[in-house]
Coordinates of C-alpha atoms in Angstrom, one line a residue:
T1 CA 120.0 105.9 76.0
F2 CA 119.7 108.2 78.9
E3 CA 116.3 107.2 79.8
N4 CA 117.4 103.8 80.9
L5 CA 120.8 105.3 82.5
P6 CA 119.0 105.4 86.3
V7 CA 118.2 102.0 86.2
T8 CA 121.5 101.3 85.4
L9 CA 123.0 102.9 88.3
L10 CA 121.1 101.8 90.9
L11 CA 122.5 98.0 90.2
C12 CA 126.2 99.3 90.2
T13 CA 128.2 99.0 93.3
V14 CA 129.1 102.3 95.5
Q15 CA 132.7 102.6 93.8
H16 CA 131.0 102.2 90.5
V17 CA 128.4 104.8 91.3
R18 CA 131.0 107.4 91.7
E19 CA 133.0 106.8 88.8
T20 CA 130.2 106.9 86.4
V21 CA 128.9 110.1 88.1
Q22 CA 131.9 111.8 87.6
Y23 CA 132.3 110.6 84.2
L24 CA 129.0 111.9 83.2
N25 CA 129.1 115.2 85.2
Q26 CA 127.6 117.0 82.5
V27 CA 124.5 114.9 82.2
S28 CA 123.8 114.6 85.9
Y29 CA 120.1 115.0 85.8
F30 CA 119.9 111.5 84.3
A31 CA 122.4 109.9 86.5
M32 CA 120.7 111.4 89.8
V33 CA 117.5 110.7 89.6
M34 CA 115.3 107.3 89.0
Y35 CA 111.6 106.8 87.3
F36 CA 108.7 105.8 89.4
D37 CA 105.9 105.4 87.5
H38 CA 106.6 107.9 85.0
K39 CA 107.7 110.4 87.3
I40 CA 111.1 111.5 88.4
F41 CA 112.0 109.8 91.5
P42 CA 115.6 111.0 93.2
S43 CA 117.7 107.8 93.8
R44 CA 118.9 107.8 98.0
H45 CA 121.6 105.4 97.0
V46 CA 123.0 108.3 94.5
V47 CA 122.5 111.0 96.1
V48 CA 124.2 110.0 99.6
T49 CA 127.4 108.4 97.9
A50 CA 127.9 111.1 95.5
S51 CA 126.9 113.9 97.9
N52 CA 131.1 115.4 98.3
I53 CA 131.3 115.6 94.1
L54 CA 128.1 117.5 93.3
S55 CA 127.8 121.1 92.2
G56 CA 125.4 123.7 93.1
M57 CA 123.6 123.2 89.8
Q58 CA 123.5 119.4 90.3
W59 CA 121.9 119.9 93.8
S60 CA 119.4 121.9 92.2
I61 CA 118.3 119.7 89.8
I62 CA 118.1 116.6 92.5
T63 CA 115.8 119.6 95.4
D64 CA 113.5 119.4 91.8
G65 CA 113.1 116.2 91.4
V66 CA 112.4 115.6 95.0
E67 CA 110.0 118.4 95.0
K68 CA 108.1 117.1 91.6
A69 CA 108.4 113.7 93.5
A70 CA 106.8 114.9 97.2
T71 CA 103.6 116.9 94.9
A72 CA 103.6 113.4 92.7
V73 CA 102.8 110.6 95.6
L74 CA 100.8 112.9 97.7
G75 CA 98.2 113.5 95.0
P76 CA 96.2 110.5 95.8
V77 CA 96.1 112.1 99.6
I78 CA 95.5 115.5 98.6
S79 CA 92.2 114.6 96.2
L80 CA 90.6 112.5 99.0
N81 CA 91.3 115.7 101.5
S82 CA 89.6 117.7 98.9
V83 CA 86.3 116.0 99.6
Y84 CA 85.9 116.8 103.1
S85 CA 85.9 119.7 105.2
H86 CA 87.6 119.8 108.8
N87 CA 86.3 118.1 111.5
C88 CA 83.9 116.4 108.7
H89 CA 82.1 113.2 109.9
Q90 CA 80.4 112.2 106.7
Y91 CA 81.8 108.9 105.4
Y92 CA 81.3 109.8 101.8
G93 CA 82.1 113.6 102.1
D94 CA 80.5 117.1 102.3
L95 CA 82.5 119.1 99.9
A96 CA 82.3 116.4 97.2
H97 CA 80.9 112.8 97.0
I98 CA 82.7 109.7 96.9
K99 CA 81.3 106.3 95.8
V100 CA 83.4 103.2 96.5
A101 CA 83.7 100.4 93.6
A102 CA 84.1 97.0 94.5
R103 CA 85.7 94.8 91.6
K104 CA 86.1 91.1 91.4
D105 CA 89.8 91.3 89.7
S106 CA 91.8 90.5 92.7
T107 CA 93.6 87.4 94.8
V108 CA 93.5 86.4 98.2
Q109 CA 97.5 86.6 98.1
K110 CA 97.3 90.3 96.6
N111 CA 94.9 91.6 99.1
T112 CA 96.9 90.1 101.8
R113 CA 99.8 92.0 100.8
L114 CA 97.6 95.2 100.3
R115 CA 96.3 94.7 104.0
H116 CA 100.1 94.7 105.5
L117 CA 100.8 97.9 103.4
G118 CA 97.6 99.2 104.5
Q119 CA 98.7 99.0 108.6
Q120 CA 102.1 100.3 107.4
V121 CA 101.3 103.2 105.9
L122 CA 97.9 103.9 108.0
L123 CA 98.7 103.2 111.2
L124 CA 101.3 103.8 114.1
E125 CA 103.0 100.6 115.2
S126 CA 101.5 100.2 117.9
Q127 CA 98.4 99.8 116.0
R128 CA 99.3 97.1 113.9
C129 CA 98.1 93.3 114.5
E130 CA 98.4 90.0 112.4
V131 CA 96.8 90.3 108.9
G132 CA 94.6 87.5 107.9
L133 CA 91.7 86.9 105.8
S134 CA 88.1 88.7 105.5
K135 CA 85.3 87.1 107.8
N136 CA 83.3 87.1 104.8
E137 CA 81.9 83.5 104.9
D138 CA 81.6 83.3 100.8
G139 CA 85.1 84.9 100.7
D140 CA 84.2 87.5 97.9
D141 CA 85.9 90.6 100.3
D142 CA 89.1 88.9 99.7
E143 CA 89.1 88.7 95.8
R144 CA 87.8 92.4 95.4
S145 CA 89.6 95.4 94.7
Y146 CA 88.8 98.7 95.5
V147 CA 88.3 102.1 94.3
L148 CA 87.3 105.7 95.5
L149 CA 85.3 107.2 93.1
I150 CA 84.8 111.4 93.1
Y151 CA 81.9 113.0 92.5
E152 CA 81.0 116.7 92.3
N153 CA 77.9 115.8 94.1
T154 CA 75.5 113.2 95.1
N155 CA 73.7 113.6 91.8
A156 CA 76.7 113.9 89.0
L157 CA 77.2 110.8 87.0
V158 CA 80.5 111.7 85.5
T159 CA 83.4 111.2 88.4
R160 CA 85.7 114.0 88.7
D161 CA 88.3 111.9 90.2
C162 CA 89.3 108.2 91.2
V163 CA 91.7 106.9 93.6
P164 CA 92.3 103.2 93.5
L165 CA 93.2 101.8 96.8
G166 CA 96.2 100.2 95.9
T167 CA 97.3 103.5 94.3
L168 CA 96.9 105.6 97.5
L169 CA 99.0 102.7 99.4
V170 CA 101.6 102.5 97.1
S171 CA 101.6 106.3 96.8
L172 CA 102.1 106.6 100.6
L173 CA 105.0 104.2 100.8
A174 CA 106.6 105.8 98.0
H175 CA 106.1 109.0 100.1
Q176 CA 108.0 107.5 102.8
M177 CA 111.0 106.4 101.1
L178 CA 111.2 110.1 99.7
L179 CA 110.9 111.4 103.4
Q180 CA 113.7 109.1 104.1
T181 CA 116.2 111.0 100.8
I182 CA 115.2 114.0 102.2
G183 CA 116.1 113.1 105.7
T184 CA 119.3 111.9 104.8
I185 CA 120.0 114.9 102.7
L186 CA 119.3 117.2 105.5
L187 CA 120.2 115.3 108.7
Q188 CA 123.2 113.0 107.9
G189 CA 126.1 113.8 109.7
T190 CA 124.0 116.0 112.9
R191 CA 124.9 115.8 116.1
H192 CA 120.7 116.2 117.1
I193 CA 119.2 112.9 116.2
I194 CA 116.9 111.3 118.1
P195 CA 115.6 107.8 118.7
S196 CA 112.4 108.3 117.0
L197 CA 114.5 109.0 113.8
A198 CA 116.5 106.0 113.8
G199 CA 114.8 103.8 111.4
V200 CA 114.2 106.8 108.7
V201 CA 117.3 108.5 108.7
P202 CA 120.5 105.8 109.6
N203 CA 123.4 108.5 110.7
T204 CA 126.1 106.6 109.9
N205 CA 128.2 109.2 107.4
E206 CA 130.0 111.8 109.0
D207 CA 129.4 113.7 106.1
R208 CA 127.5 116.9 106.3
I209 CA 125.1 117.4 103.2
L210 CA 123.2 120.3 104.6
L211 CA 126.1 122.8 105.1
T212 CA 127.1 122.3 101.5
L213 CA 123.9 122.8 100.2
P214 CA 122.7 126.1 98.0
E215 CA 120.0 127.9 99.4
D216 CA 117.5 127.5 97.1
S217 CA 117.8 124.0 97.4
I218 CA 117.4 124.1 101.4
E219 CA 114.0 125.7 101.0
K220 CA 112.9 123.6 98.4
L221 CA 113.7 120.5 100.8
L222 CA 111.9 122.2 103.7
S223 CA 108.7 123.3 101.6
C224 CA 108.4 119.6 100.6
L225 CA 108.5 118.6 104.3
E226 CA 106.0 121.0 105.1
M227 CA 103.9 119.9 102.7
S228 CA 103.7 116.2 103.9
Y229 CA 103.2 117.9 107.1
T230 CA 100.5 119.8 106.1
T231 CA 98.8 116.8 104.1
A232 CA 99.0 114.3 107.2
V233 CA 97.5 117.0 109.2
E234 CA 94.7 117.8 107.2
F235 CA 94.1 113.9 106.5
D236 CA 94.1 113.4 110.0
S237 CA 91.3 116.3 110.9
R238 CA 88.5 114.3 108.8
P239 CA 86.8 112.0 110.9
G240 CA 84.7 110.6 107.8
L241 CA 87.9 109.9 105.5
K242 CA 89.4 108.1 108.4
F243 CA 86.5 105.6 109.5
L244 CA 86.2 105.1 105.3
L245 CA 89.7 104.0 104.7
Q246 CA 89.7 102.1 107.8
K247 CA 86.7 100.0 106.3
V248 CA 88.0 99.5 102.9
A249 CA 91.4 98.9 103.7
Q250 CA 90.2 96.6 106.7
L251 CA 92.3 98.0 109.5
E252 CA 91.5 97.5 113.5
R253 CA 92.0 101.2 113.9
A254 CA 91.1 104.3 112.1
A255 CA 93.5 105.2 109.3
N256 CA 95.8 107.8 110.3
L257 CA 99.0 109.5 109.1
Y258 CA 100.4 110.7 112.4
R259 CA 103.8 109.0 111.4
Q260 CA 104.1 110.3 108.5
A261 CA 103.6 113.7 110.2
G262 CA 105.7 113.1 112.8
A263 CA 108.6 112.3 110.8
A264 CA 108.2 115.0 108.4
W265 CA 108.1 117.5 111.6
T266 CA 110.5 116.2 113.6
I267 CA 113.0 116.7 110.4
N268 CA 111.9 120.0 109.7
L269 CA 112.6 120.5 112.9
I270 CA 116.5 119.2 113.6
T271 CA 117.3 120.8 110.1
L272 CA 116.0 124.2 111.7
F273 CA 118.1 123.6 114.4
D274 CA 121.4 123.1 113.0
L275 CA 120.8 125.7 110.8
C276 CA 120.1 128.2 113.6
I277 CA 122.8 127.3 115.2
H278 CA 125.5 127.1 112.0
N279 CA 124.7 130.2 111.4
C280 CA 125.0 131.9 114.6
D281 CA 128.7 130.4 114.6
V282 CA 129.6 131.6 111.1
S283 CA 127.6 135.2 111.1
P284 CA 126.2 136.0 115.0
Q285 CA 124.7 139.4 113.0
G286 CA 122.5 137.5 111.2
G287 CA 122.6 135.7 107.9
Y288 CA 120.1 132.9 107.7
M289 CA 119.4 133.4 111.5
S290 CA 116.7 136.1 110.5
E291 CA 115.0 133.7 108.1
F292 CA 114.9 130.2 110.0
L293 CA 114.6 131.6 113.5
P294 CA 111.0 132.8 113.1
K295 CA 110.3 129.5 110.9
L296 CA 111.5 127.5 113.8
R297 CA 109.4 129.6 116.2
Q298 CA 106.5 129.3 113.8
S299 CA 107.2 125.3 113.3
L300 CA 106.9 124.6 117.6
E301 CA 104.0 126.8 118.3
Q302 CA 102.0 125.1 115.0
L303 CA 102.8 121.7 117.1
C304 CA 102.1 123.0 120.8
D305 CA 98.6 124.6 119.2
T306 CA 97.4 121.1 117.7
Y307 CA 98.6 119.4 121.3
I308 CA 96.6 121.5 123.4
D309 CA 93.6 121.6 120.6
I310 CA 93.5 117.8 121.1
L311 CA 94.1 118.1 125.1
L312 CA 91.2 120.4 125.5
D313 CA 88.9 118.5 123.2
K314 CA 86.8 117.7 125.9
D315 CA 84.0 116.7 123.3
G316 CA 86.4 114.2 121.8
Q317 CA 85.6 115.4 118.3
H318 CA 89.2 114.5 117.3
S319 CA 88.2 110.9 118.2
A320 CA 84.6 110.8 116.9
V321 CA 85.7 108.5 114.5
D322 CA 85.5 105.8 117.1
K323 CA 81.7 106.5 117.4
L324 CA 80.4 106.4 114.1
D325 CA 78.1 103.5 113.2
E326 CA 77.2 104.7 109.6
K327 CA 77.2 101.6 107.3
I328 CA 79.1 101.8 104.3
T329 CA 78.2 100.8 100.8
F330 CA 80.3 99.6 97.9
I331 CA 79.3 99.8 94.0
I332 CA 79.7 96.8 92.4
A333 CA 81.4 97.0 89.1
Q334 CA 82.6 94.5 86.5
T335 CA 86.8 94.0 86.6
D336 CA 87.5 96.6 83.4
E337 CA 84.8 98.6 83.2
L338 CA 84.3 101.6 86.0
P339 CA 82.8 105.3 85.3
G340 CA 85.4 107.4 83.1
L341 CA 86.5 110.8 84.0
S342 CA 85.0 111.9 81.2
G343 CA 81.9 109.7 80.2
T344 CA 79.0 108.1 81.8
P345 CA 79.1 104.2 82.7
S346 CA 78.7 101.3 80.6
E347 CA 75.9 99.3 80.0
K348 CA 78.0 96.4 80.2
S349 CA 79.5 97.1 83.6
V350 CA 76.1 95.6 85.1
E351 CA 77.0 93.0 87.8
E352 CA 74.1 90.7 88.5
P353 CA 72.1 92.4 90.9
S354 CA 71.9 90.6 94.5
K355 CA 68.3 89.0 96.1
S356 CA 68.0 92.2 98.1
T357 CA 68.0 94.7 95.6
T358 CA 64.7 96.1 94.2
A359 CA 64.0 96.6 90.4
E360 CA 64.2 100.4 90.9
S361 CA 67.6 99.8 92.1
K362 CA 68.5 97.8 88.9
T363 CA 70.8 100.8 87.3
D364 CA 74.5 100.5 85.4
L365 CA 76.1 100.3 89.2
T366 CA 74.2 98.8 91.9
E367 CA 75.2 99.3 95.7
E368 CA 75.7 96.3 98.2
E369 CA 76.1 96.7 102.1
M370 CA 79.7 96.4 103.4
D371 CA 78.6 93.7 105.7
V372 CA 76.5 91.6 104.9
K373 CA 76.2 89.6 108.1
E374 CA 75.0 92.7 110.1
D375 CA 71.7 92.7 108.0
D376 CA 71.5 88.8 108.6
V377 CA 71.5 89.7 112.7
M378 CA 69.2 92.8 112.3
D379 CA 66.4 89.9 111.2
K380 CA 67.0 87.7 114.2
G381 CA 65.8 88.2 117.7
D382 CA 66.4 90.6 120.6
V383 CA 68.4 88.3 122.2
E384 CA 71.3 88.0 119.5
K385 CA 71.0 91.4 119.0
R386 CA 72.2 92.1 122.4
E387 CA 74.6 89.8 122.0
L388 CA 76.0 91.9 118.9
V389 CA 75.8 95.1 121.0
A390 CA 77.6 93.5 123.9
E391 CA 80.3 92.0 121.9
I392 CA 80.7 95.5 119.9
E393 CA 80.7 97.2 123.4
K394 CA 83.6 94.7 124.5
Q395 CA 85.7 95.1 121.5
K396 CA 85.7 99.5 121.9
C397 CA 86.7 98.9 125.6
E398 CA 89.6 96.5 124.8
S399 CA 90.8 98.9 121.9
I400 CA 94.2 100.3 123.4
C401 CA 95.0 102.9 121.0
K402 CA 91.5 104.8 120.2
D403 CA 92.2 107.6 117.9
R404 CA 92.4 110.6 120.3
E405 CA 95.0 109.0 122.5
A406 CA 97.1 107.9 119.6
H407 CA 96.8 111.5 118.1
M408 CA 97.7 113.0 121.9
G409 CA 100.8 110.9 122.3
V410 CA 102.2 111.4 119.1
W411 CA 102.2 114.5 119.3
A412 CA 103.6 114.9 122.8
E413 CA 106.2 112.5 122.0
M414 CA 107.3 114.9 119.2
L415 CA 107.6 118.0 121.9
V416 CA 109.3 115.9 124.4
S417 CA 111.8 115.4 121.5
S418 CA 112.2 119.2 120.7
L419 CA 112.7 119.8 124.4
E420 CA 115.6 117.5 124.7
L421 CA 117.0 118.9 121.8
L422 CA 117.2 122.1 123.6
C423 CA 118.1 120.3 126.6
Q424 CA 121.3 119.0 124.5
L425 CA 122.6 122.5 123.5
D426 CA 125.3 124.6 124.8
D427 CA 124.7 127.4 126.4
S428 CA 125.2 129.9 124.1
H429 CA 122.9 128.2 121.4
L430 CA 120.3 128.1 123.5
K431 CA 120.3 131.8 124.8
T432 CA 120.3 132.3 120.8
L433 CA 117.4 129.7 120.4
L434 CA 115.3 131.2 123.5
P435 CA 113.2 133.7 122.0
A436 CA 111.8 131.0 119.2
V437 CA 111.0 128.4 121.8
F438 CA 109.7 130.5 124.7
P439 CA 105.9 131.1 123.6
T440 CA 106.0 126.9 123.4
V441 CA 107.7 126.7 126.5
R442 CA 105.3 128.7 128.1
S443 CA 102.2 127.3 126.7
L444 CA 103.2 123.9 127.3
T445 CA 103.8 124.8 131.2
A446 CA 100.2 125.9 131.4
H447 CA 98.8 122.9 129.5
A448 CA 101.0 120.1 129.5
T449 CA 100.0 116.6 131.1
H450 CA 101.8 114.0 130.2
S451 CA 104.2 112.9 132.8
S452 CA 107.3 112.9 130.0
L453 CA 106.4 116.1 129.1
K454 CA 106.4 117.7 132.3
H455 CA 109.6 116.2 133.0
Q456 CA 111.5 117.6 130.5
L457 CA 110.3 121.1 131.2
A458 CA 111.4 120.9 134.4
T459 CA 114.8 119.8 132.8
L460 CA 115.0 122.7 130.5
Y461 CA 113.9 125.0 133.5
D462 CA 117.2 123.5 135.6
K463 CA 119.7 124.0 132.3
L464 CA 118.4 127.9 131.8
A465 CA 118.2 128.1 136.0
V466 CA 121.9 127.6 135.9
I467 CA 123.0 129.3 132.6
Y468 CA 121.0 132.8 134.4
G469 CA 122.9 132.0 137.4
F470 CA 120.0 131.8 140.1
S471 CA 120.3 127.7 140.6
N472 CA 122.0 126.3 143.6
Q473 CA 123.6 124.2 140.6
A474 CA 125.7 127.1 139.6

């Protein structure tokens, strides 16, 4: 059946893939995609190996699949973002309400793998550390799975949505794979690849896929990159959500999607560079230039504005997640019973309350403090309290990558990469793109503080001085 065809294709050799695609030219819809959790997901392997024989209609089918896949895998993050307003510091949201359900239905091995995955998708590489067992003495945390339950408000009894932690992490991993597929389609064969994308888009094939794509397919892929970037930026502007996921996923740093935002934005930037340059060579009088040049300008200005906003954030609002100390509470639920999406909790879902639970709190779902040790320490003497506070302060001081510093560093790196791309252009192409990049260069001249960014600005000014004939190097 056609339903099983994609799985078969993935097991074929490259030569067999080519032969199969040629043979099944009329049913390319089934040959170009695979199924992921009952959703269409484009096969990067098939796309790359068969790119030179695909028709415009087949590319439209593939990009439709990419668009649907992007919407599907970003769904859990978008759901969580909708609970918080911009710069919301409340752990449980202000536009809706989140409760964290803990179920004793997992194993130490599964949770260790999830913690590894959490570090991969929610932290920068420089922020990761060795994953060990939970510090809880009774080991309960290592046998729990967590679900984020979304309610309309604190008094609601029916969930609006639920996002299991495992689903969130796997979806973000799938999105990384999807970005690789999009990057391969748009950037394969480009001369403007940068080191930060080397692991995302291996540029080993000289065939340029981008220049053979229909215009509507290009637009869909660029819109997917914009959705990826926007979703990541919205996530990173919600300190309460970032800290909640740090605690639930047991991360050493505040959760962030800086890596996702950086990859999506950089792929988009290089694609716009290539489109503007190519269409300038093919049709200097217009063509795609009138469409893509404003997009390039808007993309650069957006990134520059974010960098300056973080830089001028003297009160540390973006890094306020480092200062939050509110306690996180969990709902304890039985393995197979959580509040449904359209009903009230079952009476069978009650777990034996802890000894500290009062009679009034014995409802279907009881609440338990996330860190049991903290309550024990608070009952001890002042000396131990001071020692605890001192230890916490020491850990904060030893933290290498604070959230704000990491945020600003990633954005500075992206700006440096964009300036490097400009400096790589020949004189005629740089003149063509100068109207789009000038506002960003002007703003960075006034505000940039990173030495690498200042150095790259100076290099660009030197190149412009040579082009316009007022440099001694001319």
